[in-house]
PDB file of C-alpha atoms in Angstrom:
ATOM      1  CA  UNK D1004    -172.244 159.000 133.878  1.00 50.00           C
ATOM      2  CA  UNK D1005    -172.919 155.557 132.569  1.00 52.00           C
ATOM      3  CA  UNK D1006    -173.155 156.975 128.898  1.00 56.00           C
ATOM      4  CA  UNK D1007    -169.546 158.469 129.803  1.00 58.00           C
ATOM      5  CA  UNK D1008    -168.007 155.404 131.070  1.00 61.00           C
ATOM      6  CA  UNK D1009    -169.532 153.738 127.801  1.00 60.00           C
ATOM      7  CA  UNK D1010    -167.652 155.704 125.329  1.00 66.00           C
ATOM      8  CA  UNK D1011    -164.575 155.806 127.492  1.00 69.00           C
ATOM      9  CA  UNK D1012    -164.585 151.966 126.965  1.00 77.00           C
ATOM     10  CA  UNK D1013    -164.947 152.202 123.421  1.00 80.00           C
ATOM     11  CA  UNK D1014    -162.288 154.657 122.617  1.00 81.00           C
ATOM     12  CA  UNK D1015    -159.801 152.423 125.075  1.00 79.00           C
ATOM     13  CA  UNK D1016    -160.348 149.499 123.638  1.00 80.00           C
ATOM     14  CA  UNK D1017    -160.545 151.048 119.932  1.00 84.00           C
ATOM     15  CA  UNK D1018    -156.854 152.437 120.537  1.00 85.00           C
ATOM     16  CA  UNK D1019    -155.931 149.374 121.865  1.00 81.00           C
ATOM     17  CA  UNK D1020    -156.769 147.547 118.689  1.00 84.00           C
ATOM     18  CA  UNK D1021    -155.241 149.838 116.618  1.00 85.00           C
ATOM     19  CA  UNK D1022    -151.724 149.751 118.597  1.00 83.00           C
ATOM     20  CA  UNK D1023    -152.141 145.853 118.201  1.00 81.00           C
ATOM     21  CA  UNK D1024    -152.724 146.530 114.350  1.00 80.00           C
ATOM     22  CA  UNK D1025    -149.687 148.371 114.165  1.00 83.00           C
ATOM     23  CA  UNK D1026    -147.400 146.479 116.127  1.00 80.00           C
ATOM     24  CA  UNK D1027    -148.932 142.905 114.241  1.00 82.00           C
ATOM     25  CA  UNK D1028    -148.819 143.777 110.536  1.00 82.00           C
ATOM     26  CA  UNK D1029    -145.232 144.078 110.459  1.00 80.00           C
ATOM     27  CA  UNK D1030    -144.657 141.129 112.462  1.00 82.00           C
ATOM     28  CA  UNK D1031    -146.875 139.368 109.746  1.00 81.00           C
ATOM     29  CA  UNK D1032    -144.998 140.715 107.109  1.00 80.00           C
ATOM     30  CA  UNK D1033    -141.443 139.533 108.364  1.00 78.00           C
ATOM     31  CA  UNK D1034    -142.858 136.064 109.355  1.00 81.00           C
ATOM     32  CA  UNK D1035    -144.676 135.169 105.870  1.00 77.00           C
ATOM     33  CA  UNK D1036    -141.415 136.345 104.239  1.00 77.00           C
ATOM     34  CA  UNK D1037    -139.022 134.633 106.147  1.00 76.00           C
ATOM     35  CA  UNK D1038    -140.837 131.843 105.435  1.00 77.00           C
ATOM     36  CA  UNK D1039    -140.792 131.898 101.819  1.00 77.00           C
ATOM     37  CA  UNK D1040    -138.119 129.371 100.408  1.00 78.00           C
ATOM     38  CA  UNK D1041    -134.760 131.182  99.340  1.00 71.00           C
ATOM     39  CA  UNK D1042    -134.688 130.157  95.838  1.00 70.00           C
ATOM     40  CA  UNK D1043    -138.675 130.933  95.411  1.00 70.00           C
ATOM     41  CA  UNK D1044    -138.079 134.685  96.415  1.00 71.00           C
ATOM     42  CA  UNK D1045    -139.894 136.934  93.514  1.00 70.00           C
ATOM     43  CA  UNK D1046    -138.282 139.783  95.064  1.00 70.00           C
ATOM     44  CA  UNK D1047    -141.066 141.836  95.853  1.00 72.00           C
ATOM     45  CA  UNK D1048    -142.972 141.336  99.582  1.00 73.00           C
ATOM     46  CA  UNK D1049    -145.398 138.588 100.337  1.00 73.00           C
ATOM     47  CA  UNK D1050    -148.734 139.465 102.386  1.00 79.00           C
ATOM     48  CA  UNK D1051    -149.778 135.273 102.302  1.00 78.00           C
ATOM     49  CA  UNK D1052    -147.636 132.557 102.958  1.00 74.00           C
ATOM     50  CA  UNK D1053    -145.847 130.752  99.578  1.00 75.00           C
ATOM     51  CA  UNK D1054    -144.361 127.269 100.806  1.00 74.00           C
ATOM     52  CA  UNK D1055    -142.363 127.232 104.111  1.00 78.00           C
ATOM     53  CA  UNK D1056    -138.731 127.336 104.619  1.00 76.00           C
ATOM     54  CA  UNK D1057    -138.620 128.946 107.691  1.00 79.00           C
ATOM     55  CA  UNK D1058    -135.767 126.580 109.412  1.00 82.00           C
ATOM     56  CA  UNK D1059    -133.856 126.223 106.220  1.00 83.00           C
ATOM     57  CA  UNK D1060    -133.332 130.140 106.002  1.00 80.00           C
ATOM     58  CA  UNK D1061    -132.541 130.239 109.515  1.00 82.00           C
ATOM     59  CA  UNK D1062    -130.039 127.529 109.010  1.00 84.00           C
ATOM     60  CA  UNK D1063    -128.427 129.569 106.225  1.00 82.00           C
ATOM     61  CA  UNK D1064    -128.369 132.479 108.287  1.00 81.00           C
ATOM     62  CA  UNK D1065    -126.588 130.977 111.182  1.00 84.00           C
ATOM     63  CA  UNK D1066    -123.885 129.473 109.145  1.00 81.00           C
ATOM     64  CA  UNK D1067    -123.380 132.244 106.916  1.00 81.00           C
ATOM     65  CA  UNK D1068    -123.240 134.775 109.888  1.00 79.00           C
ATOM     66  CA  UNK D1069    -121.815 132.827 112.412  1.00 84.00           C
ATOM     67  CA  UNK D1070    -124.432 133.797 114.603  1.00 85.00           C
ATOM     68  CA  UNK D1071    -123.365 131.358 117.213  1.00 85.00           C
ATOM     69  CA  UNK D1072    -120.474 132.677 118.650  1.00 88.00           C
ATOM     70  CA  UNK D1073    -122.203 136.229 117.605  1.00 89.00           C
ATOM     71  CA  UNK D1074    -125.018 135.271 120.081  1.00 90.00           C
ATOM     72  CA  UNK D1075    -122.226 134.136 123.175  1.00 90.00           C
ATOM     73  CA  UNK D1076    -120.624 137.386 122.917  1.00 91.00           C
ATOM     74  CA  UNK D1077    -123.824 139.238 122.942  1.00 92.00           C
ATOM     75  CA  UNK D1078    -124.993 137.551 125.903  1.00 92.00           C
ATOM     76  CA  UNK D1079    -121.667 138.247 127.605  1.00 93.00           C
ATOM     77  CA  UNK D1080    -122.113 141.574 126.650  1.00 94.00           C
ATOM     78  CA  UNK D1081    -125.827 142.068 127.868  1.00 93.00           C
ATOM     79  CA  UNK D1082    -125.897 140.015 131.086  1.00 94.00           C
ATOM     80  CA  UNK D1083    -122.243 141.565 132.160  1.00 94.00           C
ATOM     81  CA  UNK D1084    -122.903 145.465 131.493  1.00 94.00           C
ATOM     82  CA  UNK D1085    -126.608 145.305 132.660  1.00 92.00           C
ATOM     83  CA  UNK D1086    -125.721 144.128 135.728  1.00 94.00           C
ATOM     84  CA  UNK D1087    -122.861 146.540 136.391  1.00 94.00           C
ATOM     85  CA  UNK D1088    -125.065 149.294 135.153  1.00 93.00           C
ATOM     86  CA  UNK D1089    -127.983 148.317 137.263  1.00 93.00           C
ATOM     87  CA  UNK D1090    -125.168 147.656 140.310  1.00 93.00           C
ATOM     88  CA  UNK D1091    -124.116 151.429 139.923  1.00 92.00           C
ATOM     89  CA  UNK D1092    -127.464 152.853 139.425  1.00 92.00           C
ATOM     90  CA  UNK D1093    -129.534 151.521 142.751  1.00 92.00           C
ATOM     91  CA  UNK D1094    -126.035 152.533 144.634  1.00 91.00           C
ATOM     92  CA  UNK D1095    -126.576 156.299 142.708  1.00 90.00           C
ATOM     93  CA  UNK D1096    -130.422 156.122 143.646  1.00 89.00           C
ATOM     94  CA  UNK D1097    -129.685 155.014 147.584  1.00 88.00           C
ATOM     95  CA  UNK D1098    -127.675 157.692 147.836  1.00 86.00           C
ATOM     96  CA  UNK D1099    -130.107 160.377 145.844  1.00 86.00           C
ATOM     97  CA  UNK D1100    -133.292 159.237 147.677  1.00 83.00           C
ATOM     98  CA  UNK D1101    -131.848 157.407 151.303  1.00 81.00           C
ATOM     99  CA  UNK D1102    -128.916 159.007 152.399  1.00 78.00           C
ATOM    100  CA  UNK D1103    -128.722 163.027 153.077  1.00 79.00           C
ATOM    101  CA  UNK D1104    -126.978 163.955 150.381  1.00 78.00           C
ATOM    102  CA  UNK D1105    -127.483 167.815 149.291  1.00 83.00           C
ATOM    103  CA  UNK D1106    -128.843 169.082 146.039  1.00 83.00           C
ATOM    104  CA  UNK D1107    -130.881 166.110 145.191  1.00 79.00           C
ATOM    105  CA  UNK D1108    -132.174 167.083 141.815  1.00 81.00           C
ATOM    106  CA  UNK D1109    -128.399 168.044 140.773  1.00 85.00           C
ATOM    107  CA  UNK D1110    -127.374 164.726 141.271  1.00 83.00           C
ATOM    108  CA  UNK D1111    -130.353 163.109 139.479  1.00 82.00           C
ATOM    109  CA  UNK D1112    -130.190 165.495 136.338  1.00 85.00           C
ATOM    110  CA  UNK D1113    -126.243 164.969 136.037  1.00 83.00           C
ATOM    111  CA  UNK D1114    -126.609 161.251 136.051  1.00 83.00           C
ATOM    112  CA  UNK D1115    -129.795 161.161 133.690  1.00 81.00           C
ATOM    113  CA  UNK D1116    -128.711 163.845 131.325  1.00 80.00           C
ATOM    114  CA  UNK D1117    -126.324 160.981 129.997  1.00 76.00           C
ATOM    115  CA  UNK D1118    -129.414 159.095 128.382  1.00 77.00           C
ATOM    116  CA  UNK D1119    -130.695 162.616 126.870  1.00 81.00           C
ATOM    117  CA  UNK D1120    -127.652 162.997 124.352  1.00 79.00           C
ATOM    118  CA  UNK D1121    -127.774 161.056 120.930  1.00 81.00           C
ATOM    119  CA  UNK D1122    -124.934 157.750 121.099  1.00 81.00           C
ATOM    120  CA  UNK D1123    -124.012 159.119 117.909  1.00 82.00           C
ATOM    121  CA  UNK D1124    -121.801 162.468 119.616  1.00 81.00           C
ATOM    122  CA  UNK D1125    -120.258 159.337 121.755  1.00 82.00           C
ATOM    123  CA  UNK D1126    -118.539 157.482 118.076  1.00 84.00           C
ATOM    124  CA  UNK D1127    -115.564 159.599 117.624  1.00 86.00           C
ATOM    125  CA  UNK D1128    -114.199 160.244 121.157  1.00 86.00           C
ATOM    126  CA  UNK D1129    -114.704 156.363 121.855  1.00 85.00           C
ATOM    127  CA  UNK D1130    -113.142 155.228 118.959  1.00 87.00           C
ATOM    128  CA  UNK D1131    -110.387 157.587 118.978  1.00 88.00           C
ATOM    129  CA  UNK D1132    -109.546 156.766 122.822  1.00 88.00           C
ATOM    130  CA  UNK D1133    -109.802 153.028 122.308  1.00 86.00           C
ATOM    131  CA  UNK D1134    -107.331 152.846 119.690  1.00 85.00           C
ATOM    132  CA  UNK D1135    -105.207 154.587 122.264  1.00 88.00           C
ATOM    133  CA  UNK D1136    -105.815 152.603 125.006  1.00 87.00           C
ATOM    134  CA  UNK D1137    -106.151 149.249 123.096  1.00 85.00           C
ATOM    135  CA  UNK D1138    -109.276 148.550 123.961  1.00 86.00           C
ATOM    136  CA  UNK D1139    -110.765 148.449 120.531  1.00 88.00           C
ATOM    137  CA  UNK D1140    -111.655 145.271 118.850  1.00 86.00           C
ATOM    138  CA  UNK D1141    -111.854 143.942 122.726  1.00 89.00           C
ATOM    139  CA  UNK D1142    -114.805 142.102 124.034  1.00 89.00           C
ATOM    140  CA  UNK D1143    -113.847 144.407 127.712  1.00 90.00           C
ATOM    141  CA  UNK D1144    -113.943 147.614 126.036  1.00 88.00           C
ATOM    142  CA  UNK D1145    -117.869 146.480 124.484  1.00 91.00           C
ATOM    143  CA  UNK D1146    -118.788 145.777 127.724  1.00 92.00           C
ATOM    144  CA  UNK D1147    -117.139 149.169 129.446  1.00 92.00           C
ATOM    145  CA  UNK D1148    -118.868 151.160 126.850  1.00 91.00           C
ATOM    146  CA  UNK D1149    -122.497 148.944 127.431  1.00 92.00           C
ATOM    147  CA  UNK D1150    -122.420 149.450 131.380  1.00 92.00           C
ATOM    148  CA  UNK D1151    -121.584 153.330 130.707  1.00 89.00           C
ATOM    149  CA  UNK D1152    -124.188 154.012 128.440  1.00 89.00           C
ATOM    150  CA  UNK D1153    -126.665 151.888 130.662  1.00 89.00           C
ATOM    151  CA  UNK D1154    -126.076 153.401 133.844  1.00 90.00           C
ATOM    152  CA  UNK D1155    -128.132 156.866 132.732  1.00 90.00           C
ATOM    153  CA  UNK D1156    -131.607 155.071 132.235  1.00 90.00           C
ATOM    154  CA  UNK D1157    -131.220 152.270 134.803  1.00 90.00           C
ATOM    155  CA  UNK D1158    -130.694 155.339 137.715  1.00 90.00           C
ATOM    156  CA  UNK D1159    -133.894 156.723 135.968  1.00 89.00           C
ATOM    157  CA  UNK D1160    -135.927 153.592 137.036  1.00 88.00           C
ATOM    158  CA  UNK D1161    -133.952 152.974 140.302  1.00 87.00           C
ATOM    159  CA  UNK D1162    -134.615 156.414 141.251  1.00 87.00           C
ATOM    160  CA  UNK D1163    -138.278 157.005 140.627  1.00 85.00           C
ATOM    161  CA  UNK D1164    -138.815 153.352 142.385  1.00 85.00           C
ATOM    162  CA  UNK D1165    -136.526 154.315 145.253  1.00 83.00           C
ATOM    163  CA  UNK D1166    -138.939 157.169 145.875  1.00 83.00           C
ATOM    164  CA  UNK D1167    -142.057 154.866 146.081  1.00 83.00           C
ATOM    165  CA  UNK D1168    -140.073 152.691 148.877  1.00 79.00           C
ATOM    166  CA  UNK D1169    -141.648 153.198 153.076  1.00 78.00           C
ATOM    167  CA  UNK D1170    -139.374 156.184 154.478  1.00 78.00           C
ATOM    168  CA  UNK D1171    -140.366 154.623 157.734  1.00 77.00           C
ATOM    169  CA  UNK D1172    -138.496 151.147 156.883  1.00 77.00           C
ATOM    170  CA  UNK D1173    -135.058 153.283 156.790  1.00 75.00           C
ATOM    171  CA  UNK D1174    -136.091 155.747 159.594  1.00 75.00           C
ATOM    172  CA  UNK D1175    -136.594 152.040 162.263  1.00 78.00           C
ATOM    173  CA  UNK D1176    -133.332 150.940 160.678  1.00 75.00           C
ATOM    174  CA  UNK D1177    -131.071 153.981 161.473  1.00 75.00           C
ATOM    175  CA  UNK D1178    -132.864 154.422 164.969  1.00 75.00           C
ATOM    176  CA  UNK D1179    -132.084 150.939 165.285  1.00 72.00           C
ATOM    177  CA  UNK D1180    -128.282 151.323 164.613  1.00 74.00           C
ATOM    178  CA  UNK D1181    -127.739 150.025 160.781  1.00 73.00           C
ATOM    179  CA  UNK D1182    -124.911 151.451 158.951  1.00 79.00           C
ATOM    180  CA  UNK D1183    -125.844 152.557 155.401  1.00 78.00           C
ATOM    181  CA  UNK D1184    -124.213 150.070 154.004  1.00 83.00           C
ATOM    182  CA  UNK D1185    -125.819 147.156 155.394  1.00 81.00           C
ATOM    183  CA  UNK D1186    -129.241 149.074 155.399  1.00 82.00           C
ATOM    184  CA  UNK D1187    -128.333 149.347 151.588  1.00 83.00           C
ATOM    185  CA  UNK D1188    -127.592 145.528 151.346  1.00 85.00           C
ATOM    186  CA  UNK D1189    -130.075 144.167 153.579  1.00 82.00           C
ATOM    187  CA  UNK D1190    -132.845 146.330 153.270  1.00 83.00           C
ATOM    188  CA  UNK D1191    -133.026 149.059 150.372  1.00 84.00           C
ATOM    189  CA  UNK D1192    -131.182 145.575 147.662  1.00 84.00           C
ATOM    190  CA  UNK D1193    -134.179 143.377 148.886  1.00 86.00           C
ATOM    191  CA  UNK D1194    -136.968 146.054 148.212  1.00 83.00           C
ATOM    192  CA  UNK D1195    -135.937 146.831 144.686  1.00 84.00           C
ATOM    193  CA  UNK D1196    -135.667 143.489 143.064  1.00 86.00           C
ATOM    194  CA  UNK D1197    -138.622 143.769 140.988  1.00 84.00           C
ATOM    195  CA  UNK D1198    -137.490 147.737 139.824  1.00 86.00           C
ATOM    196  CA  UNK D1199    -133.860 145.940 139.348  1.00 89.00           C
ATOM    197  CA  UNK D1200    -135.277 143.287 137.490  1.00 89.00           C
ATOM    198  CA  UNK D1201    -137.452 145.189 134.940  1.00 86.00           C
ATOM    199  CA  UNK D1202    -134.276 147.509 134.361  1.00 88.00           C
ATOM    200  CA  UNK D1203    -132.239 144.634 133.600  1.00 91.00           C
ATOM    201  CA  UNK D1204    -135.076 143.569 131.033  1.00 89.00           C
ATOM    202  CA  UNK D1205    -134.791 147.258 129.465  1.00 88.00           C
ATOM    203  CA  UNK D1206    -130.721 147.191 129.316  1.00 91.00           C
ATOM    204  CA  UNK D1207    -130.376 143.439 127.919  1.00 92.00           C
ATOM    205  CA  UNK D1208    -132.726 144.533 125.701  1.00 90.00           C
ATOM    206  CA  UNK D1209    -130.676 147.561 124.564  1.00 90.00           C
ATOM    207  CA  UNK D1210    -127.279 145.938 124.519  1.00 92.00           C
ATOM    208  CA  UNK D1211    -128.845 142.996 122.641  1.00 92.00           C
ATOM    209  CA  UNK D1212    -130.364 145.237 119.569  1.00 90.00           C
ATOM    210  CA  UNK D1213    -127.234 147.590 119.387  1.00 88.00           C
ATOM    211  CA  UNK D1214    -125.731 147.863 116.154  1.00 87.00           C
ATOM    212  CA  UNK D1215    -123.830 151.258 115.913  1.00 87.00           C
ATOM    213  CA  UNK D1216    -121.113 150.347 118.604  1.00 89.00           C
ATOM    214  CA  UNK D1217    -120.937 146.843 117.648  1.00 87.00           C
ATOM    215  CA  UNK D1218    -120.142 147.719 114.101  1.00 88.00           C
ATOM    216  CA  UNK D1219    -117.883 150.639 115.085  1.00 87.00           C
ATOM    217  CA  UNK D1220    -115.603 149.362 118.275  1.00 88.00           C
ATOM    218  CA  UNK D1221    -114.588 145.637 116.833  1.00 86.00           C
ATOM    219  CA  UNK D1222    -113.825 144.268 113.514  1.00 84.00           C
ATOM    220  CA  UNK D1223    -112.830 140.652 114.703  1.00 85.00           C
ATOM    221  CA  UNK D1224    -115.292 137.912 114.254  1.00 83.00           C
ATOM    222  CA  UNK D1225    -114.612 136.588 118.099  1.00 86.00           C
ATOM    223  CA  UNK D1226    -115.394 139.846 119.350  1.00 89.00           C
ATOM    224  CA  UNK D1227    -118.523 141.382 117.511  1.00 89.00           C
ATOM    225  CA  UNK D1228    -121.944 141.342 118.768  1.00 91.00           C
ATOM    226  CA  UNK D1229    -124.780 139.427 116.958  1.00 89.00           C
ATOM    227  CA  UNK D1230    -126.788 142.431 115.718  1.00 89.00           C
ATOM    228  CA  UNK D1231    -122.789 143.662 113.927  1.00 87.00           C
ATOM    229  CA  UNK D1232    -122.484 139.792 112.816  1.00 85.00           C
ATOM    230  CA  UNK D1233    -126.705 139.963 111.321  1.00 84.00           C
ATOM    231  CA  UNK D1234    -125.286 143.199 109.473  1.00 81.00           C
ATOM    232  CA  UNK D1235    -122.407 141.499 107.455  1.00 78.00           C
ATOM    233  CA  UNK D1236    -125.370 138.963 106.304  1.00 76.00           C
ATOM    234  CA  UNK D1237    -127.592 141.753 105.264  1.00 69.00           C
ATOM    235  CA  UNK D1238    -124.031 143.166 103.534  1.00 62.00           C
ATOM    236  CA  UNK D1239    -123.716 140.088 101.364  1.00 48.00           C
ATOM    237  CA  UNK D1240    -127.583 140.744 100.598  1.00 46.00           C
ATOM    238  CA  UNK D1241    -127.937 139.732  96.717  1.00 50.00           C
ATOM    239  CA  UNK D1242    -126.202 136.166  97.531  1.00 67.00           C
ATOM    240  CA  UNK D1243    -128.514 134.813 100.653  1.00 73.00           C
ATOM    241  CA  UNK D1244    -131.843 136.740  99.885  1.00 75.00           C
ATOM    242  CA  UNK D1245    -133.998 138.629 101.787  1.00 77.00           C
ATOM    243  CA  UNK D1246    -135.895 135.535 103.523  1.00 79.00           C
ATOM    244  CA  UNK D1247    -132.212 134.522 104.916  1.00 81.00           C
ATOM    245  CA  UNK D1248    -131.840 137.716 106.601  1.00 82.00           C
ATOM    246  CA  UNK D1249    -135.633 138.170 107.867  1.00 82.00           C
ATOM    247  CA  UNK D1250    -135.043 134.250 109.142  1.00 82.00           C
ATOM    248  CA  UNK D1251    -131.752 134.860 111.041  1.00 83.00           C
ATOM    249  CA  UNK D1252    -133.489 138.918 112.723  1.00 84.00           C
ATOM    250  CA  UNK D1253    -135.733 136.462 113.918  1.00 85.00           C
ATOM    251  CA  UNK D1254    -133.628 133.512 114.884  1.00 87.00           C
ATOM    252  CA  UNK D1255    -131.592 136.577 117.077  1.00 88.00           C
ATOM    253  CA  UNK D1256    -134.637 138.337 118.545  1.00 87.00           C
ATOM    254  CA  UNK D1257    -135.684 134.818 120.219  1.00 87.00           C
ATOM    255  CA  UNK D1258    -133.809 135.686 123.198  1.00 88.00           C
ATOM    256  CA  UNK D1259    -135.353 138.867 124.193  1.00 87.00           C
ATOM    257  CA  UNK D1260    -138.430 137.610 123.206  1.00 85.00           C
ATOM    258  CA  UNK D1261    -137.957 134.875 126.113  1.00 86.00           C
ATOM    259  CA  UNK D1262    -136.266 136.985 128.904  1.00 86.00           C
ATOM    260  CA  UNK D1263    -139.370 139.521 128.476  1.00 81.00           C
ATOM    261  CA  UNK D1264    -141.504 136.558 128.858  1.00 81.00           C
ATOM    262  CA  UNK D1265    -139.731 135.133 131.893  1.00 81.00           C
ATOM    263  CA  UNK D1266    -139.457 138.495 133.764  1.00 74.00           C
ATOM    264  CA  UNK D1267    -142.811 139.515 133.309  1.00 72.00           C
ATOM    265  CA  UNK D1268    -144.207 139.259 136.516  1.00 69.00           C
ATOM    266  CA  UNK D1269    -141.761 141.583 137.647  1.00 67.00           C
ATOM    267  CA  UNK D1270    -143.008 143.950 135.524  1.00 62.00           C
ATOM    268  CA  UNK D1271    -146.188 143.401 136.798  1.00 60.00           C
ATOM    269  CA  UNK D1272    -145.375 143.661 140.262  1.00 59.00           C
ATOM    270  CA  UNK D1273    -143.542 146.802 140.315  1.00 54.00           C
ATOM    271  CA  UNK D1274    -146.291 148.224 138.181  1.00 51.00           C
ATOM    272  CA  UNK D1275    -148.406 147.445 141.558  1.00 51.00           C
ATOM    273  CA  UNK D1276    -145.688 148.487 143.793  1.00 47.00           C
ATOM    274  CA  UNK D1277    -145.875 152.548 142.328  1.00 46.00           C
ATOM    275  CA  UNK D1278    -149.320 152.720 142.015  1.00 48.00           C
TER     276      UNK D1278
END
């Protein structure tokens, strides 16, 4: 048994390694090179540092791209549709797990299936019925199109959390006389701040990195996101280098980077909660 336990160990911590391998080396790679000086740049990939100009590339990066007002409007983006997705999906989920609503498993594969399709199938239609609408090139019509494509995924999490939740907490509440709309509020909102939390993570996340609808609902400088605005540098590519571009992707991933950070004891208690 101990012999078992032994080798268990070994091949946990060997695959551990090996994931930390994978995700590190390319992390390396895009540090050293971003922090090879622009005008040094051989124009082949560096595995060891040569000089550091790290802040000047960034500083290149953010004036060539305008990533500041790239970075506003993709935290208006983010922060705005995650938290109308994630306001949508713990509504869906109270009413798929609390309240007695029939055919359950309907419900939960009609909302989900929405994650399941590629965003690609979603490109035409959109841009087609924006144009009508005119809602394209609008910062409104990003975040519409965000919160829609959030909601699918963010229900997934509310969901499966909902169904970890004491049935007995709702069961005292109804006896007691609470509507379902303040035992939503008061009791089923307080009990899922952790789950909402860590979905928020996932869909700032996801709005943050998206290129394709970025690149293919605005045009305007004012409007695009950052990841559209770190794009148009990488378009210009022979004038800036590719140290200017690697130094602004990771000027623009700082944010995530932090939020994950912050919320991560949220992860770690609804990790505990589902156990």
């Amino acid at each position: 048994m101990q012999r078992t336990r032994g080798s268990g160990r070994i091949l946990r911590n060997t695959t551990l390694i090996l994931l930390a391998l994978l995700w590190a080396v390319p992390t390396w790679l895009v540090l050293v090179n971003a922090s090879v000086p622009a005008g040094d740049y051989s124009g082949s990939p560096h595995w060891w540092p040569q000089g550091f100009g790290l802040f000047d590339n960034m500083a290149q990066a953010w004036d060539r791209a305008r990533l500041g007002p790239a970075m506003g409007n993709s935290l208006l983006y983010a922060v705005t549709s995650s938290l109308l997705a994630i306001l949508l999906a713990v509504m869906a989920a109270f009413a798929a797990v609390v309240m007695p609503v029939r055919r359950r498993t309907l419900w939960f594969w009609l909302i989900y299936s929405g994650a399941l399709l590629p965003l690609q199938v979603f490109l035409r239609p959109l841009f087609l019925s924006y144009a009508n609408l005119d809602l394209y090139d609008m910062q409104l019509g990003l975040v519409l199109v965000y919160a829609a494509i959030a909601v699918p995924f963010a229900f997934f999490i509310m969901r499966n959390y909902a169904m970890t939740l004491p049935r007995e907490v709702i069961e005292a509440a109804r006896i007691d006389g609470a509507s379902w709309w303040r035992l939503f509020w008061q009791i089923h909102v307080p009990l899922s701040k952790s789950a909402m939390v860590a979905a928020f993570v996932f869909q700032f996340v996801a709005v943050w990195n998206d290129m394709l609808f970025g690149i293919t609902l605005s045009a305007s400088r004012n409007i695009r996101p950052v990841m559209a605005a770190l794009a148009e540098l990488q378009g210009v590519y022979t004038s800036v280098g590719p140290p200017v571009v690697l130094g602004g992707a990771i000027l623009v991933s700082l944010p995530t980077v932090v939020l994950f950070f912050c919320a991560q004891r949220f992860f770690v208690n609804s990790l505990k909660l589902t156990r």
